[in-house]
Amino acid sequence: MKLEYQMQRLNLTDIDPDNRDFDLSYNPDLTPLARSIKSVGLVYPLIVHDELTNKVIVDGWRRFRVLKEHSIRAFSALVLTRQSRLNLLDIYLAVNSFHRQFNLIEASMIFHKMKSKYGLDDHYIIAHYLKYVNINLSPESYLKILELSHLIDELKKGVALERINLSNAYGLAQLDEGKQSLIAEILRDLQFNTNKLSQLLLYLEEIGNRDETEMEIILDKLGLKTILENSKINSNEKIELILDGLEELRYPHYSRLKARVKALRKALKLPPQINLVTPSSFDGNSFKFELNFNEDEQCRRLVDELRKAIQSTEFERIIELF
Amino acid sequence: MSIYKIEKFIIHEELKESRDVKVILEKYPGVPFEIVSDAAHSDELTLKKGGLYFKLQKYNGQFLTKCPGTPNHICCGYQVISSVMNCHLGCSYCILQGYYHSKAVTINLNSSDLLGELERKILPYPERFFRIGTGEFSDSLAYEEIYNFCNHLVPFFSGQSNVLFEIKSKTGMVNGLLDIEHGPNIMVSWSVAPESIIEKEELFTAPLITRLKAARECQDAGYLLGFHFDPMIYYPDWEMDYKRTVEQIFDYVKPSKVVWISLGAFRIPPHFKSTIIKNFPKSKIVYGELFPGLDGKLRYLKQIRVELFGKMYRWLKGVDKNLCLYLCMESDRVWMKSFGWSPGYTGNLANILDERALYMISNNRSKA
């Protein structure tokens, strides 16, 4: 590859803002960069390609955004000429991989571009670019990484900022944009941990498949809007309400039974030091009582309470439910 | 008439000179074949455009094995013959998808070895009773047009008074059976389900009515009958559909000819859920209320199973209180809650079914 270039002083208006072929960096937080540019100026010049009528940014989209935001009109740039698009992509990769690893969202966007824009096939990309883009990527992970390019921006941001783990990100990438937007709306207000987010996605997927219902309708049925707008409960309580509601829709018999057992347990009035352990998922016949005590007298009192409890109709009804 | 297109025969080289292979190839002159040194490992074969690959091989393993049952549940102590392995009938719930990754159907052609093994395992034990079937690893009748195992097994078992031999199918392909001389201890069974389930979940099987007409033909030919509602599927209209299915069965057959009817609810190993979703994306069965049971398999919530079995028990006993019903792989507690009694343990269920089989064979003998 022969590089023809020269350093030039450019103006913001020289740049084609609509050509985002190389807008592949994904680090949504521009604050540190803005602080640096404001205090010491632009240290690394942008790399642009001269396209006769205007210039296309090859490297420096984030810097360009900061310059624009702060109305810094003139800046230095390395201007390349007569390069093919694929050469320019290689330059972008070389410049960036020199000082950092691409994150997975960037990797997905780069691979997607290579496939859709430059027609490179999967084998070629794996052989020539995989490790270049991110040393930790394996050929087996390539197709999954590629799927992440289907995420909407807001979810990409969640992945890049590690608020959404990879396995959930893959699940989200399978959804259409409308469904992704609905989930993004929930995640905007509530911080689901990994397990809870995967539970949420699984419930929505399974209820949707079972009932052939759109996600929007399921969330309406759940009363999502009311839950999100309820100012009397905190985020964690909202998450619990959402998951409990979805569990009820996904497993109606199970939820009813669970509620009955909960009510019967309450009526049993066991002290907190006595715990009745029931078979999981209402299957099996192995029940257990756990007693916590500090001294013999307390133990005797608990045993008396236990004796009373096991003679009650509530206890009989609990056992009957399993 | 064949219900499938045969794409190719893969023949184990040890069998290339066998008479059975020659007969098969003559029967299907247009079907290509390939001789291979290791038929067991030609697993790259896939189902193409509805056509099927058949592996014709010499089986070196044990043909007769015990049904493995499942831990912590009461099982029936059945024994199964591996004459044909794999099945193309396309049932979404079928565990064979997990057993056989190749979609080729394997026919173990060394039937003389099979009969030799059966002689060794059965003849020395006249005091023991055996319930044996071929419908575990494949459909017992679907591939009989290629190789007629019943021609070997029915005469063999007809001579064994301490065996009940069960042929189990979801097809109506009984023509081959009707002409075979058989004893009173040969039973033909059908796995049955409401027509709506058959349409959605058993893609290439025979409609219910076809199965029931075949059952009537077998009844008229002197065979004992059996029915298996397994797996039962729970869905909003299940009650109406299953009740109707019970009625339909006895529109066609006499209760007095039915040795037993088994009931089992849909159950799968947890990892198998994704296999069903992948192979049958339109199926909704995995979205039932399934939870890990005592054996770790995903099963319907116990209360749902009890509802399924309890109602079926009442409907079936309402037809004839003498019908023998049993649950496949269920716990003592589910037996008690559904049927009001329980065999208590596997050995006892096996005894009950042995006695029932003997009683039915004896009745069938006296009517012959």
XYZ file of C-alpha atoms in Angstrom:
690
model
C 0.000 0.000 0.000
C 1.559 3.316 -1.060
C 0.545 6.204 1.154
C 0.316 9.681 -0.304
C -0.398 12.275 2.312
C 0.303 15.772 3.533
C -0.401 17.677 6.714
C -2.977 20.416 6.193
C -4.888 22.943 8.202
C -8.582 22.244 7.687
C -11.850 23.823 8.616
C -14.873 21.994 10.032
C -16.757 22.739 6.831
C -14.176 20.819 4.768
C -15.418 17.592 6.313
C -18.342 15.572 4.946
C -20.316 14.980 8.159
C -22.640 12.476 6.503
C -19.986 10.031 5.374
C -19.574 7.877 8.443
C -17.807 4.963 6.793
C -15.115 5.032 9.439
C -17.198 6.140 12.386
C -16.417 2.872 14.136
C -15.058 3.854 17.515
C -17.521 3.143 20.241
C -16.759 4.900 23.429
C -19.777 7.042 24.163
C -18.170 9.149 26.878
C -16.537 12.184 25.217
C -15.904 14.137 28.431
C -12.213 13.236 29.018
C -11.382 13.904 25.361
C -13.165 17.263 25.446
C -11.295 18.205 28.626
C -7.954 17.341 26.995
C -8.649 19.239 23.759
C -9.814 22.274 25.668
C -6.739 22.321 27.892
C -3.887 21.423 25.463
C -5.514 21.510 22.046
C -5.657 18.744 19.463
C -2.523 16.661 20.020
C -3.209 13.947 17.416
C -4.286 15.303 14.042
C -7.317 13.769 12.358
C -6.700 11.497 9.388
C -8.931 12.315 6.446
C -9.231 11.205 2.845
C -9.425 13.783 0.114
C -12.453 13.044 -2.031
C -12.199 16.078 -4.321
C -15.375 17.871 -3.212
C -14.834 17.276 0.465
C -12.934 15.185 2.937
C -13.953 11.983 4.709
C -12.787 11.255 8.220
C -10.765 8.046 8.383
C -9.664 8.406 11.980
C -10.886 10.986 14.481
C -14.678 10.983 14.579
C -14.722 11.488 18.343
C -12.243 14.352 18.082
C -14.333 15.843 15.267
C -17.454 15.758 17.461
C -15.662 17.525 20.282
C -14.253 20.167 17.895
C -17.711 20.762 16.495
C -19.352 20.868 19.903
C -16.843 23.456 21.089
C -16.870 25.409 17.807
C -13.141 24.930 17.237
C -13.267 25.575 13.525
C -9.649 25.087 12.365
C -7.600 21.977 13.070
C -4.685 19.967 11.722
C -5.219 16.866 9.682
C -3.222 14.316 7.782
C -4.802 14.310 4.343
C -4.570 11.078 2.376
C -5.219 10.861 -1.339
C -6.106 8.168 -3.870
C -6.778 5.317 -1.420
C -9.360 2.600 -1.822
C -11.999 2.238 0.881
C -10.504 -1.056 2.049
C -7.052 0.569 2.285
C -8.584 3.319 4.359
C -10.182 0.734 6.650
C -6.770 -0.899 7.056
C -5.286 2.489 7.927
C -8.067 3.057 10.456
C -7.372 -0.338 12.018
C -3.602 0.168 12.025
C -3.800 3.578 13.664
C -6.273 2.461 16.313
C -4.931 -0.986 17.149
C -1.513 0.622 17.661
C -2.550 2.077 20.997
C -5.614 0.090 22.105
C -7.835 -2.995 21.685
C -11.180 -2.435 20.007
C -14.055 -3.221 22.317
C -16.606 -5.819 21.243
C -19.109 -3.321 19.926
C -16.425 -1.694 17.789
C -15.296 -5.130 16.641
C -18.863 -5.980 15.638
C -19.220 -2.731 13.713
C -15.891 -3.226 11.931
C -16.724 -6.815 10.942
C -20.185 -5.794 9.833
C -18.723 -3.054 7.647
C -16.166 -5.443 6.174
C -18.937 -7.820 5.202
C -21.687 -5.492 4.112
C -19.701 -2.628 2.595
C -16.566 -4.312 1.280
C -17.987 -7.768 0.582
C -15.286 -9.617 2.531
C -16.303 -13.143 3.475
C -16.272 -14.543 6.994
C -13.230 -16.769 6.426
C -11.175 -13.889 5.073
C -12.133 -11.619 7.942
C -11.320 -14.304 10.510
C -7.973 -15.076 8.868
C -6.827 -11.485 8.313
C -8.544 -9.242 10.803
C -9.853 -11.122 13.853
C -6.775 -10.908 16.082
C -5.883 -7.526 14.650
C -9.181 -6.119 15.890
C -9.056 -7.788 19.268
C -6.418 -10.241 20.368
C -8.900 -12.012 22.666
C -11.350 -12.952 19.935
C -11.571 -16.572 18.829
C -12.830 -17.713 15.421
C -15.737 -19.400 17.247
C -16.801 -16.081 18.757
C -16.694 -14.209 15.444
C -20.283 -14.860 14.335
C -21.639 -13.920 17.741
C -19.594 -10.716 17.827
C -20.937 -9.916 14.393
C -24.496 -10.220 15.748
C -23.820 -7.359 18.153
C -23.829 -4.980 15.199
C -27.617 -5.469 15.102
C -28.002 -3.756 18.454
C -29.545 -0.320 18.545
C -27.237 2.502 19.683
C -28.586 2.721 23.195
C -27.972 -0.978 23.813
C -24.554 -0.825 22.151
C -23.742 1.849 24.674
C -24.928 -0.450 27.497
C -22.626 -3.201 26.253
C -19.655 -0.869 25.754
C -20.094 0.486 29.267
C -20.437 -3.124 30.545
C -23.915 -2.551 31.923
C -25.146 -5.382 29.702
C -23.121 -8.568 29.693
C -22.302 -10.420 26.513
C -24.734 -13.267 26.833
C -27.639 -10.860 27.320
C -26.280 -8.692 24.511
C -26.411 -11.666 22.139
C -30.001 -12.298 23.220
C -30.917 -8.669 22.638
C -29.246 -8.659 19.227
C -31.697 -11.355 18.102
C -34.629 -8.999 18.661
C -35.905 -6.567 16.080
C -35.297 -2.863 16.585
C -38.768 -2.219 17.998
C -38.309 -4.846 20.704
C -34.797 -3.627 21.443
C -36.186 -0.130 21.938
C -38.747 -1.431 24.426
C -36.048 -3.153 26.449
C -33.812 -0.100 26.204
C -36.660 1.959 27.643
C -36.848 -0.351 30.667
C -33.074 -0.348 31.107
C -32.980 3.445 30.915
C -34.808 3.602 34.257
C -33.776 0.398 35.966
C -30.426 -1.291 36.535
C -31.060 -5.009 36.029
C -28.199 -7.245 37.081
C -27.085 -9.916 34.627
C -29.286 -12.712 35.985
C -32.353 -10.559 36.257
C -31.914 -9.158 32.781
C -31.559 -12.635 31.324
C -34.680 -13.679 33.281
C -36.563 -10.690 31.872
C -35.515 -11.521 28.310
C -36.338 -15.210 28.703
C -39.810 -14.520 30.113
C -40.591 -12.050 27.336
C -39.343 -14.399 24.642
C -41.182 -17.444 25.976
C -44.474 -15.680 26.664
C -44.290 -14.074 23.209
C -43.643 -17.409 21.500
C -46.278 -19.244 23.498
C -49.045 -16.683 23.029
C -47.865 -15.359 19.657
C -48.018 -11.925 21.249
C -45.945 -8.852 20.606
C -43.638 -7.746 23.390
C -45.445 -4.425 23.597
C -48.727 -6.170 24.421
C -47.083 -8.346 27.075
C -45.567 -5.276 28.710
C -48.938 -3.516 28.602
C -50.576 -6.528 30.219
C -47.901 -6.429 32.862
C -48.705 -2.769 33.572
C -45.107 -1.713 32.894
C -45.934 1.952 32.523
C -47.658 2.080 35.911
C -44.744 0.243 37.532
C -42.154 2.573 36.023
C -44.132 5.669 36.980
C -44.786 4.534 40.547
C -42.848 6.994 42.660
C -43.602 5.173 45.915
C -41.310 2.244 45.201
C -37.582 2.130 44.508
C -35.805 0.682 41.466
C -35.190 -2.726 43.033
C -38.828 -3.054 43.983
C -39.834 -2.111 40.449
C -37.539 -4.785 39.042
C -39.058 -7.363 41.410
C -42.584 -6.314 40.432
C -41.736 -6.642 36.741
C -40.171 -10.084 37.148
C -42.949 -11.351 39.439
C -45.557 -10.113 36.989
C -43.827 -11.821 34.092
C -43.435 -15.015 36.101
C -47.169 -14.953 36.682
C -47.804 -14.624 32.949
C -45.251 -17.313 32.063
C -46.149 -19.779 34.847
C -49.735 -19.050 35.945
C -50.342 -22.348 37.809
C -47.001 -22.171 39.544
C -47.536 -18.552 40.573
C -50.959 -19.327 42.002
C -49.547 -22.216 44.017
C -46.664 -20.103 45.208
C -49.091 -17.442 46.371
C -51.212 -20.028 48.205
C -48.214 -21.477 49.982
C -47.061 -17.994 50.906
C -50.461 -17.219 52.422
C -50.564 -20.535 54.295
C -47.044 -20.038 55.625
C -48.095 -16.660 56.919
C -51.123 -18.204 58.605
C -48.871 -20.848 60.210
C -47.253 -18.020 62.179
C -43.945 -19.797 62.594
C -41.348 -17.740 64.463
C -38.418 -16.592 62.301
C -36.189 -19.177 64.012
C -38.190 -22.002 62.376
C -37.948 -22.475 58.663
C -40.078 -24.938 56.716
C -38.164 -26.116 53.632
C -40.461 -27.478 50.936
C -39.594 -29.451 47.783
C -38.530 -27.193 44.958
C -40.964 -26.644 42.087
C -43.725 -28.431 44.042
C -42.345 -31.846 43.117
C -41.181 -34.441 45.568
C -42.032 -35.412 49.103
C -39.044 -34.333 51.098
C -39.919 -31.623 53.616
C -37.580 -30.222 56.216
C -37.783 -28.007 59.297
C -34.768 -25.934 60.250
C -34.528 -24.632 63.825
C -32.150 -21.908 64.909
C -31.553 -21.545 68.657
C -28.890 -20.458 71.114
C -29.802 -22.414 74.222
C -31.778 -25.468 75.299
C -34.694 -23.521 76.722
C -35.159 -21.628 73.472
C -35.030 -24.930 71.605
C -37.775 -26.388 73.814
C -39.955 -23.341 73.194
C -39.416 -23.620 69.465
C -40.268 -27.323 69.497
C -43.509 -26.519 71.347
C -44.363 -23.920 68.727
C -43.475 -26.379 65.993
C -45.710 -29.043 67.538
C -48.588 -26.588 67.566
C -47.913 -25.585 63.943
C -47.797 -29.112 62.577
C -51.158 -29.881 64.081
C -52.778 -26.971 62.287
C -54.922 -27.290 59.181
C -52.642 -24.776 57.429
C -49.706 -27.158 57.756
C -51.798 -30.031 56.431
C -52.849 -27.889 53.480
C -49.275 -26.890 52.694
C -48.193 -30.543 52.584
C -51.204 -31.366 50.441
C -50.074 -28.837 47.833
C -46.837 -30.707 47.113
C -47.590 -47.509 0.066
C -44.407 -45.949 1.365
C -44.775 -42.808 3.473
C -41.229 -41.669 2.768
C -38.799 -41.353 -0.090
C -35.654 -43.424 0.211
C -32.687 -41.304 -0.843
C -29.936 -43.862 -0.447
C -28.885 -47.081 1.260
C -25.583 -47.094 3.142
C -24.529 -50.703 3.446
C -21.977 -52.101 5.855
C -19.435 -54.033 3.801
C -19.833 -57.126 5.997
C -23.382 -57.379 4.689
C -22.769 -56.702 1.014
C -23.223 -60.368 0.077
C -26.130 -60.941 2.457
C -29.381 -62.257 1.091
C -31.390 -59.681 3.019
C -29.469 -56.798 1.448
C -29.969 -58.272 -2.024
C -33.714 -58.582 -1.389
C -33.887 -54.957 -0.222
C -31.917 -53.620 -3.199
C -34.079 -55.627 -5.598
C -37.169 -54.188 -3.943
C -35.871 -50.634 -4.532
C -34.063 -50.839 -7.881
C -33.911 -47.073 -8.434
C -32.415 -46.219 -5.058
C -28.642 -45.614 -5.045
C -26.504 -47.432 -2.508
C -23.006 -47.201 -1.153
C -20.908 -49.864 0.518
C -18.965 -48.477 3.464
C -16.493 -50.010 5.865
C -17.957 -48.277 8.887
C -21.657 -47.548 8.577
C -21.860 -46.501 12.197
C -19.671 -43.492 11.506
C -21.276 -42.156 8.356
C -23.016 -39.590 10.508
C -22.609 -36.665 8.177
C -25.742 -37.786 6.396
C -28.671 -35.500 6.657
C -32.308 -35.571 5.769
C -32.665 -33.982 2.341
C -35.921 -32.857 0.760
C -37.893 -35.354 2.805
C -35.793 -38.254 1.531
C -34.258 -40.701 3.958
C -30.927 -42.433 4.202
C -30.986 -45.943 5.567
C -27.958 -47.605 7.059
C -28.067 -51.350 6.724
C -25.645 -52.686 9.267
C -24.614 -55.620 11.376
C -25.229 -54.735 14.988
C -22.631 -55.980 17.419
C -24.203 -54.707 20.637
C -26.916 -56.199 22.855
C -30.248 -56.214 21.021
C -32.333 -56.772 24.131
C -31.862 -54.272 26.948
C -33.881 -53.009 29.879
C -35.704 -49.731 29.445
C -33.500 -47.447 31.562
C -36.474 -45.858 33.319
C -35.683 -42.795 35.392
C -34.404 -42.274 38.949
C -36.856 -41.686 41.832
C -39.883 -42.689 39.779
C -41.915 -45.857 39.416
C -41.090 -47.590 36.143
C -42.660 -50.580 34.447
C -39.676 -52.918 34.014
C -40.020 -53.184 30.257
C -37.402 -54.601 27.907
C -36.618 -53.174 24.500
C -35.184 -54.546 21.280
C -32.855 -52.371 19.189
C -33.680 -53.689 15.753
C -34.156 -50.308 14.099
C -32.645 -47.128 15.467
C -33.877 -43.622 14.728
C -37.124 -42.467 13.212
C -38.228 -39.937 10.632
C -41.764 -39.378 11.893
C -40.880 -35.885 13.060
C -42.342 -35.722 16.555
C -41.263 -32.481 18.173
C -41.011 -33.984 21.649
C -39.111 -37.110 20.646
C -35.990 -37.805 22.672
C -34.456 -39.674 19.736
C -33.427 -36.257 18.379
C -31.013 -36.162 21.270
C -29.866 -39.778 20.878
C -29.183 -39.820 17.169
C -27.540 -36.794 15.664
C -27.526 -38.339 12.215
C -30.883 -38.338 10.528
C -30.207 -41.658 8.876
C -32.309 -44.597 10.052
C -30.238 -47.613 11.009
C -31.587 -51.083 10.362
C -29.709 -53.810 12.206
C -30.059 -56.532 9.624
C -28.450 -59.417 11.495
C -31.771 -60.791 12.668
C -30.316 -64.262 13.185
C -28.012 -62.778 15.839
C -31.028 -61.036 17.327
C -33.015 -64.274 17.527
C -29.992 -66.095 18.944
C -29.658 -63.502 21.680
C -33.370 -63.692 22.479
C -33.115 -67.494 22.758
C -30.184 -67.181 25.142
C -31.917 -64.585 27.267
C -35.430 -66.036 27.370
C -35.441 -69.796 26.876
C -33.447 -70.648 30.035
C -35.978 -68.755 32.199
C -39.434 -70.292 31.675
C -40.432 -69.266 35.218
C -39.925 -65.575 34.422
C -42.279 -63.350 32.485
C -40.992 -60.862 29.925
C -42.658 -57.809 28.469
C -40.677 -56.896 25.383
C -41.175 -54.337 22.641
C -39.499 -52.837 19.599
C -40.943 -49.344 19.750
C -38.385 -47.627 21.963
C -35.615 -46.587 19.569
C -37.808 -46.335 16.493
C -41.352 -46.859 15.304
C -42.046 -50.608 15.225
C -43.877 -50.555 11.899
C -42.628 -47.551 9.914
C -39.738 -49.408 8.254
C -41.218 -52.880 7.991
C -41.600 -52.440 4.234
C -37.813 -52.289 3.965
C -37.072 -55.140 6.316
C -39.844 -57.069 7.963
C -38.639 -57.724 11.498
C -42.124 -58.815 12.493
C -41.767 -61.780 10.130
C -38.957 -62.963 12.396
C -40.036 -61.707 15.786
C -43.756 -62.505 15.768
C -43.278 -66.236 15.021
C -40.413 -66.403 17.524
C -42.342 -64.781 20.351
C -45.561 -66.604 19.487
C -43.789 -69.738 20.632
C -42.819 -68.260 23.996
C -45.644 -68.479 26.515
C -43.724 -66.376 29.058
C -43.437 -63.330 26.806
C -45.761 -60.535 25.841
C -44.355 -58.972 22.679
C -45.478 -55.423 21.976
C -45.248 -53.750 18.581
C -45.634 -49.991 19.028
C -46.398 -47.509 16.260
C -47.756 -44.155 15.192
C -48.527 -45.375 11.691
C -51.319 -47.362 10.120
C -48.890 -49.728 8.394
C -50.252 -53.013 9.664
C -50.682 -54.880 6.373
C -47.541 -56.892 6.975
C -48.867 -58.001 10.344
C -52.290 -59.129 9.277
C -51.040 -62.137 7.334
C -48.600 -63.407 9.949
C -49.582 -66.439 11.965
C -49.303 -65.337 15.569
C -49.901 -66.483 19.088
C -52.208 -64.924 21.695
C -49.267 -63.059 23.268
C -48.611 -60.575 20.500
C -49.827 -57.079 21.129
C -49.959 -54.110 18.791
C -50.000 -50.689 20.430
C -50.421 -47.161 19.281
C -49.139 -43.990 20.699
C -52.190 -41.736 20.575
C -52.920 -38.054 20.966
C -55.666 -35.657 19.931
C -55.693 -34.874 16.222
C -54.694 -31.250 16.910
C -51.523 -32.440 18.647
C -50.793 -34.952 15.900
C -51.040 -32.196 13.299
C -48.797 -29.796 15.158
C -46.326 -32.027 16.959
C -46.160 -35.358 15.095
C -45.493 -34.106 11.590
C -45.145 -37.270 9.509
C -47.203 -39.715 11.560
C -50.586 -41.152 10.613
C -53.764 -39.293 11.623
C -55.498 -40.642 14.717
C -58.297 -42.246 12.720
C -55.792 -44.109 10.535
C -54.144 -45.491 13.665
C -57.489 -46.505 15.132
C -58.615 -48.192 11.921
C -55.343 -50.115 11.947
C -55.968 -51.041 15.579
C -59.379 -52.420 14.654
C -57.840 -54.477 11.856
C -55.307 -55.890 14.294
C -58.035 -56.593 16.829
C -59.995 -58.458 14.168
C -56.861 -60.394 13.265
C -56.594 -61.605 16.871
C -53.902 -59.335 18.201
C -54.052 -57.847 21.649
C -54.063 -54.055 21.722
C -52.494 -51.275 23.738
C -52.568 -47.497 23.737
C -50.073 -45.001 25.028
C -51.041 -41.427 25.774
C -47.438 -40.422 26.035
C -46.463 -37.658 26.058
C -49.654 -35.935 27.058
C -49.503 -32.243 26.251
C -51.191 -29.627 28.407
C -52.791 -26.729 26.550
C -55.981 -24.685 26.935
C -58.285 -27.143 25.107
C -56.595 -30.309 26.299
C -59.575 -31.532 28.260
C -62.042 -31.454 25.398
C -59.522 -32.891 22.937
C -58.262 -35.754 25.091
C -61.771 -36.712 26.202
C -62.774 -36.882 22.563
C -59.698 -39.000 21.789
C -60.716 -41.493 24.471
C -64.172 -41.721 22.921
C -62.702 -42.140 19.441
C -60.529 -45.055 20.538
C -63.506 -47.025 21.764
C -65.523 -46.195 18.668
C -63.025 -48.461 16.938
C -61.860 -51.084 19.400
C -63.277 -53.227 22.197
C -62.035 -52.415 25.691
C -61.789 -56.146 26.372
C -58.979 -56.458 23.825
C -56.899 -53.686 25.356
C -54.117 -55.009 27.566
C -53.256 -51.616 28.979
C -53.243 -47.906 28.411
C -50.301 -45.918 29.663
C -50.252 -42.243 30.489
C -47.177 -40.058 30.589
C -46.806 -36.317 30.575
C -44.362 -34.416 28.365
C -40.895 -34.529 29.927
C -37.421 -33.755 28.625
C -33.873 -33.425 29.906
C -33.218 -29.688 30.441
C -30.643 -29.404 27.646
C -33.143 -30.879 25.206
C -35.343 -27.775 25.284
C -33.038 -25.904 22.893
C -32.973 -28.915 20.541
C -36.761 -28.796 20.221
C -36.732 -25.035 19.677
C -34.083 -25.442 16.975
C -35.654 -28.418 15.198
C -39.303 -27.414 15.628
C -39.449 -23.625 15.898
C -43.233 -23.588 15.492
C -43.839 -26.013 18.349
C -45.028 -24.496 21.593
C -44.648 -27.510 23.826
C -41.499 -26.222 25.507
C -43.451 -23.207 26.727
C -45.568 -25.293 29.077
C -45.090 -24.912 32.825
C -42.077 -27.216 32.999
C -39.886 -27.538 36.080
C -37.063 -29.881 37.054
C -38.564 -33.006 38.614
C -37.103 -35.565 41.013
C -34.988 -37.037 38.207
C -33.786 -33.633 36.970
C -35.931 -33.803 33.829
C -38.201 -30.906 33.010
C -41.790 -31.940 33.665
C -45.095 -30.178 33.948
C -45.800 -28.858 37.395
C -47.045 -31.782 39.475
C -50.508 -30.269 39.893
C -50.846 -30.136 36.108
C -49.752 -33.768 35.761
C -52.199 -34.828 38.416
C -54.967 -32.974 36.602
C -54.042 -34.609 33.287
C -53.807 -38.126 34.708
C -56.717 -37.845 37.135
C -59.174 -36.768 34.459
C -57.916 -39.313 31.957
C -58.296 -42.010 34.619
C -61.927 -41.063 35.174
C -62.737 -40.892 31.460
C -61.046 -44.193 30.678
C -62.476 -46.023 33.664
C -65.831 -44.540 32.663
C -65.532 -46.469 29.400
C -64.702 -49.748 31.151
C -63.691 -50.045 34.772
C -61.632 -53.135 33.913
C -59.201 -51.227 31.721
C -55.658 -51.455 33.025
C -54.064 -48.019 33.285
C -50.586 -47.139 34.365
C -48.377 -44.096 34.582
C -45.046 -44.000 32.814
C -42.178 -42.755 34.993
C -44.164 -41.072 37.735
C -43.711 -40.817 41.472
C -45.694 -42.623 44.148
C -47.262 -39.323 45.156
C -48.488 -38.564 41.634
C -49.961 -42.083 41.343
C -51.805 -41.600 44.613
C -53.111 -38.167 43.723
C -54.140 -39.105 40.183
C -55.392 -42.680 40.487
C -56.080 -42.897 44.210
C -53.680 -45.827 44.538
C -50.067 -46.567 43.764
C -48.003 -49.644 43.021
C -45.499 -48.134 45.460
C -42.338 -49.222 43.667
C -41.037 -50.316 40.274
C -40.984 -54.059 41.038
C -44.626 -53.995 42.018
C -45.746 -52.136 38.904
C -43.825 -54.702 36.867
C -45.664 -57.517 38.726
C -49.033 -55.871 38.155
C -48.354 -55.488 34.426
C -47.031 -59.062 34.161
C -50.218 -60.367 35.764
C -52.354 -58.258 33.502
C -50.456 -59.490 30.453
C -50.850 -63.132 31.521
C -54.557 -62.647 32.124
C -55.070 -61.031 28.719
C -52.975 -63.667 26.926
C -54.971 -66.412 28.567
C -58.266 -64.754 27.534
C -56.960 -64.258 24.027
C -55.847 -67.887 23.845
C -59.269 -69.177 24.885
C -60.949 -67.059 22.224
C -58.545 -68.120 19.473
